[in-house]
Amino acid sequence: MSEEVKNPNYWKSLGELARNDEYEKFVEREFPENATELNDKVSRRSFLRVMGASIALAGFAACRRPVQKIVPFSKQPEDLVEGVPQYYASASPFQDALNGIVVENNSGRPTKIEGNEMHPASSGNTSIFGQAEILNMFDPDRSRYVRKDGERSSVSAFAEFCSDHFSNADQNIAFVSEANSSPTYNKLKDQALNQFSNAEWITYEPFGEDNALEGTNIAFGERLRTYNKYDEADVIVSFDDDFLNPAADKNSVENTKRFTDRRRVMSEDDDMSRFYAVESTFSITGSNADNRLRIKSGEIELFIYALAAELSNTVSGLSAFSGYSNKFSDHEWISVLTEELLDNRGNSVLTVGRDHNPELHATVAAMNTALGNDGETVDYLEVPHVDNQNNREAFSGLVEDLNNGNVDTVVLVGTNPAFTAPADLNFDEALANAEQVVHLSNYYDETSKLANWHINRAHFLEAWGDGYSYSGTRSIIQPQIEPLYSGISEIEFLNIILNGDQQKGYDLVQNTWKDYYSNNFTSQWNKALHDGVASEETFYAASVSISSAFNSQANDFISNADPSEGMELVIRPDSTVFDGRFANNGWLQELPKPMTKITWDNVALMSKKTADELGVTEAGLGKSEVEVVSITVDGTTIEIPAWVQPGHADDSITITVGYGREGVGRVANKIGVDTYPLRTTDNMHFASNVSVEKTDETDEIACTQDHNTMEGRSLLRHATLQEYKENPNFSTYESAYDAEMPGLAYADEHGEDEPLSIFNSIDEQEYPEDEPQWGMSIDLNTCTGCGVCTIACTAENNIPVVGKREVSRGREMHWIRNDRYFDGDVNDPKALHQPVPCMHCELAPCEQVCPVAATTHSDDGMNQMTYNRCIGTRYCANNCPYKVRRFNFFNYTKEFLTGGDDPEIIQMAMNPEVTVRFRGVMEKCTYCVQRVNRAKINRSIETNGETKKPKDGAVETACQQACPADAIYFGDLTDPESEVVQTKKNNRNYLLLEELNTRPRTSYLAKVRNPNPKLA
C-alpha cells in the first residue's frame, strides 16, 4: 500500500494544517462562548426582521392553521385523506432548461420538491436551487402588487394601459427577456415580432450559453447546443468548466448523474472513466478530477490551442493549428492528453467553461469532431427557441439605441439588467431615455425601480407554463397553489401586452398544446400532467462537420492569442446565489459554499503564494475577521475580503457576483460586496493586469470549515484504482492506520474471525421481529460535494437558519454537513468531500450520558430525540465523537409570531409531519423518521397488519432522494437483499471512528480515483 493510504494527512483549513495557537484555542471550545445571550449589535428583534422567510420556516411552527376561509367538501374525494400528502408532477425552470419535479402538497399547500424519476433531466433528483424554490415561493419579500411610477396599482389598470399604449404597432419596442424555453412563451414572442413592425427581442442572461452557441456557429455554421454524455466517455477533459455546479451549468443534475454513473465502482474488477481538469479556481468539478492542473483562466486559451496543435499532427480537421506553438506546447500535460485522446477516439469528451470566448468553444467543438466524439459522446442539438443572433452584441446595440433616443418602449421580462448588465454600458442611465418601461419581476428590484410599470410575477409553483429540458424533453408546469400575492406569469403578462386582455395561463398553455395533440387531446393532456413528461422526444441532434470558414477564422484568433500578463481577475456566478436572483433565500445564503465553506458572503479567492506576495496573512486561517483587499480594473475599484484558497492558480484572483444588493429583501440587504461594477463588456469572464492592494480594513466572514472537527483520525479513506485492484481491502482499519483493529482479541475469545459488526450488534439486541432495522451507506466515490443533501434536509425537517453572526460562532443548525478535506501540498492539494449526518450508533455515547433519557433507541434501531423531555444539558453533544448534534440557543418562535410579518404565509411552508423545536432543545438527523413511519403504516395496511417492514426502496431519506449522484443508500439491515446491505458488504465499506466501538449504522464506501500514472 502507498503511504498516502496508510498515513493520511487530511486538513480542512490552513489553520488546521499549521496547528497554530489560535486554531488550537478555537477547536478546544466544545461550544461557543456566550451561549445564552445574543448580546451584540444584532439584537434579537432586528435579527428576526432581516431573516425573512428562512428563519421563520425553521422556528415558526404550524402552531396554528393559516388564517383563511375554507369551504368544506360536500362529498369527500376518494383520493384525498387529510394528513396524507398529495404529490403532483410539474417542472422547475432554471434559465431555459426544465427539470422534472414532483411536489409534495399538504392540505393544499406545497411543502417539498423532489425530482421526477420519469423525467430524463432529473431522474428523481434535484439541485440546491430546485430544493430552495419552496422558500422562494413563500418569501414574504416578494413583490405583492403592481406599481405605476412607484405607486400601487392593479393588473386591470395595467391591462387598460396596454390596450391603449400598444395599439400603436409602429413604435420602436425592445423586448428584453431572460432565457425561456416555453413553447407558449415563444409563440407569444413570435406574435410580438409580427405584431410590432419595429420590435426587437433580446435574450439577456448575465451567465448564459451565448458564447457556447456562438462557438458552434463558428465551428459548424449554425448555433447548436452542446450536449455532453459523460456516462459514455472513458476520458473527460474539462477546461475551466464547472459542469457539476448548478450555478455554472443549467444541466448540472443530469451531468452529475451521467458523470457519477461512469465513476461508480462496486468491485475491484470494475473500471471507471478518467477525468482531467484544467482550471484556475478550485471548483466542485475540479475537486472530483483524477488529475488537475491549475493555471490562470487567461492561459486556458493558450493551453487549448497547444493541445489542438498537437492533435493536428494525427487527426484531420485541425489544420489551422498545425505548426502552432506557445508556452504550453512542451508541457507534459499536452503530450499525455494527446495520447489519451487518440487512444479513446469516439469515447472522450472535451468541454470548456461557458463564459470563455466563442473562439475557444469553436476550437473545442472542432477537436471533439476531429476525434470522432460527435454523435457518440457529444451531441450538437438544434434548439428551436435559440435566437438567430449574438445576444450579447444585440444587448450592447440596444443600449446604444437607447442612448440615441431610438427606443420608445422597453419591456423587460424577468431579467434584472440594472443590477447585472456590464458596468460600462451604464444601463440604468440608458433606460431613462425610453418613454415607457414595463418590467415583470419576482421582486421590486433594481430594474423595477427604474420602470414606469412594475408587474409582480407569480412563482412557477403558482402558475401554468411549459417548456423543454436541456436536451429537449417537453413538460407542463402546473401550479400547486393560487398566487399568494396575485401575481401573473410571464405568458399572462405578454398576452396582456399583445392582446390587451387578461387570459388565464391555463388556457394559453392548452391552446399551444392542442397543436401537439390533435387527437384525444384530453387524455393525452391529462397523461402529460400526470407523468410530468409529454414524450420521450428530444431536440434533434444535428449531423455536424467543421465548416470551411473555420480554418481561416482559427488562423485569426490563434494569432491574436496573447499570454496572460500580471494579476488576473476571474468573475464567476456564485455557487449559492447564482447571479443574485437567489440572494434573498436564507437556505442558500447559509449553505456553506462547496470549496471554501463560507456562508453569507462573497470573497476574493487567491492562492497562498499570491496572498503572501500581497501581504495578506489573515485570510482563511479559521478566524472570523479577515483582511480586505482593494481590486481595481480600468479605474473602477471595489473592496472585498481576501480568502486563501488552497489549489487556486497563482497570480489569479476569483470573485463571485450576486451580493451587495439593497432594498430587495431583508435577507439579501447589504450582504456581501457588489462585484458587478468590475464586469464590463471586455471583461465578462476575466480581466488581466488588474491592481490589487491590501487595505487596513478587516471584515467578518462566517466560515464553517473548522467547525465540528474530528481531528487526528482517518476519516477519509481513498486509493487509486490500481491500488484498489492490488489491495481490495485498502479501506480497512488495518490498512488506514497500519495497526491492528481494536476488538480482534475479543473476537478471538469468542471464536470469531473479525470484530463485531453492526449485523452482530442487531442480532444481540432484543428488537421486535416485525420491525425493520435501518441503516445508511454513503459512497464517497460518487459524492461530488454539491451540498444538495444539506438543503433537502433543511426543507424536509424545518431546520432553522440562524444568520451570519451565529454561524461564525459555530451555531449553524444543519443536520447533515458536508466536510471538505484537503490532502497534500497547500499549493496544489487534492480535495475530498464527506457528508456527515448522525451515525445512529448502536452503542450511542449520547444515550449513555443524557440524565433525562431524551435520546434513546427506537424499536427499529434509530437513535431518536424526545424534544419535550430534553432539558438542554448538552451532555449528549459533548459526548458525541462525530459532532452531529445541534442545539437551539434561542426561542425565535414566540417573538416572530407576536411581532413578525405574515406568520400565516410562513407557516404554510412548514412540513406538518416534523415537530418544530424550541429553545434549549437538542436536535439532529432522524433518518427522516416521518418518512419511515409513513412507509411502515402503508406497509401494514397493504399486508393487513402482517408486517411493518417496507419493501426495499419504499423509504428514501430527503438527502438520499435529492442526491443527483445517487451516493446515499438507505434501507433495512435485516433484509439481506436490500441495497444498503449489499453496499455494507462491499470491500470498500468502512466506519467512522470504528475504534471507538460505537457501531454506527451509517457507514462509508471509500473513494477511488483513476489518475494517469504519468501525471500522478
mmCIF file of C-alpha atoms in Angstrom, residues 91-99 119 121 177-183 185-186 189 203-205 207-210 213 224-225 249-251 354 381-387 391 457 466-475 477 490 539 578 581:
data_model
loop_
_atom_site.group_PDB
_atom_site.id
_atom_site.type_symbol
_atom_site.label_atom_id
_atom_site.label_comp_id
_atom_site.label_asym_id
_atom_site.label_seq_id
_atom_site.Cartn_x
_atom_site.Cartn_y
_atom_site.Cartn_z
ATOM 1 C CA ALA A 91 -41.244 21.080 -13.838
ATOM 2 C CA SER A 92 -38.822 23.586 -12.373
ATOM 3 C CA PRO A 93 -37.389 26.168 -14.803
ATOM 4 C CA PHE A 94 -33.827 27.400 -14.459
ATOM 5 C CA GLN A 95 -32.896 29.759 -17.256
ATOM 6 C CA ASP A 96 -34.299 27.949 -20.318
ATOM 7 C CA ALA A 97 -33.954 24.382 -19.028
ATOM 8 C CA LEU A 98 -36.669 22.492 -17.162
ATOM 9 C CA ASN A 99 -36.016 19.831 -14.564
ATOM 10 C CA HIS A 119 -38.017 12.890 -16.338
ATOM 11 C CA ALA A 121 -33.192 15.701 -16.856
ATOM 12 C CA SER A 177 -36.134 38.707 -21.706
ATOM 13 C CA GLU A 178 -34.445 36.094 -19.608
ATOM 14 C CA ALA A 179 -33.904 32.749 -21.337
ATOM 15 C CA ASN A 180 -37.132 30.779 -21.657
ATOM 16 C CA SER A 181 -37.841 27.522 -23.495
ATOM 17 C CA SER A 182 -41.628 27.609 -23.146
ATOM 18 C CA PRO A 183 -43.424 26.869 -26.449
ATOM 19 C CA TYR A 185 -43.933 31.881 -24.374
ATOM 20 C CA ASN A 186 -42.096 31.677 -27.687
ATOM 21 C CA LYS A 189 -42.706 36.115 -28.733
ATOM 22 C CA THR A 203 -32.477 37.392 -24.584
ATOM 23 C CA TYR A 204 -30.177 38.608 -21.828
ATOM 24 C CA GLU A 205 -28.631 36.329 -19.241
ATOM 25 C CA PHE A 207 -24.300 33.981 -17.282
ATOM 26 C CA GLY A 208 -25.818 32.096 -20.188
ATOM 27 C CA GLU A 209 -24.721 29.908 -23.072
ATOM 28 C CA ASP A 210 -24.264 32.744 -25.585
ATOM 29 C CA LEU A 213 -23.727 28.966 -29.155
ATOM 30 C CA LEU A 224 -26.214 24.445 -31.716
ATOM 31 C CA ARG A 225 -26.388 23.397 -28.079
ATOM 32 C CA ASP A 249 -24.250 24.625 -15.782
ATOM 33 C CA LYS A 250 -28.052 24.600 -16.024
ATOM 34 C CA ASN A 251 -27.945 20.862 -16.783
ATOM 35 C CA ARG A 354 -19.429 28.569 -20.892
ATOM 36 C CA LEU A 381 -28.664 19.889 -30.670
ATOM 37 C CA GLU A 382 -30.909 22.081 -32.776
ATOM 38 C CA VAL A 383 -32.836 24.152 -30.207
ATOM 39 C CA PRO A 384 -35.944 25.846 -31.660
ATOM 40 C CA HIS A 385 -36.107 28.727 -29.191
ATOM 41 C CA VAL A 386 -32.473 29.844 -29.584
ATOM 42 C CA ASP A 387 -32.258 33.297 -31.168
ATOM 43 C CA ASN A 391 -27.487 38.312 -27.915
ATOM 44 C CA ARG A 457 -44.625 37.969 -11.097
ATOM 45 C CA ASP A 466 -44.472 24.726 -20.166
ATOM 46 C CA GLY A 467 -41.002 24.250 -21.554
ATOM 47 C CA TYR A 468 -38.186 21.955 -22.563
ATOM 48 C CA SER A 469 -35.420 20.275 -20.656
ATOM 49 C CA TYR A 470 -31.841 20.965 -21.667
ATOM 50 C CA SER A 471 -31.929 18.106 -24.170
ATOM 51 C CA GLY A 472 -35.468 18.769 -25.388
ATOM 52 C CA THR A 473 -37.949 16.801 -23.268
ATOM 53 C CA ARG A 474 -41.222 18.770 -23.212
ATOM 54 C CA SER A 475 -43.165 19.206 -19.964
ATOM 55 C CA ILE A 477 -45.630 23.320 -15.432
ATOM 56 C CA GLU A 490 -44.740 35.692 -17.962
ATOM 57 C CA PHE A 539 -34.115 18.063 -29.665
ATOM 58 C CA PHE A 578 -26.004 32.497 -8.716
ATOM 59 C CA ARG A 581 -31.505 36.093 -8.159
#
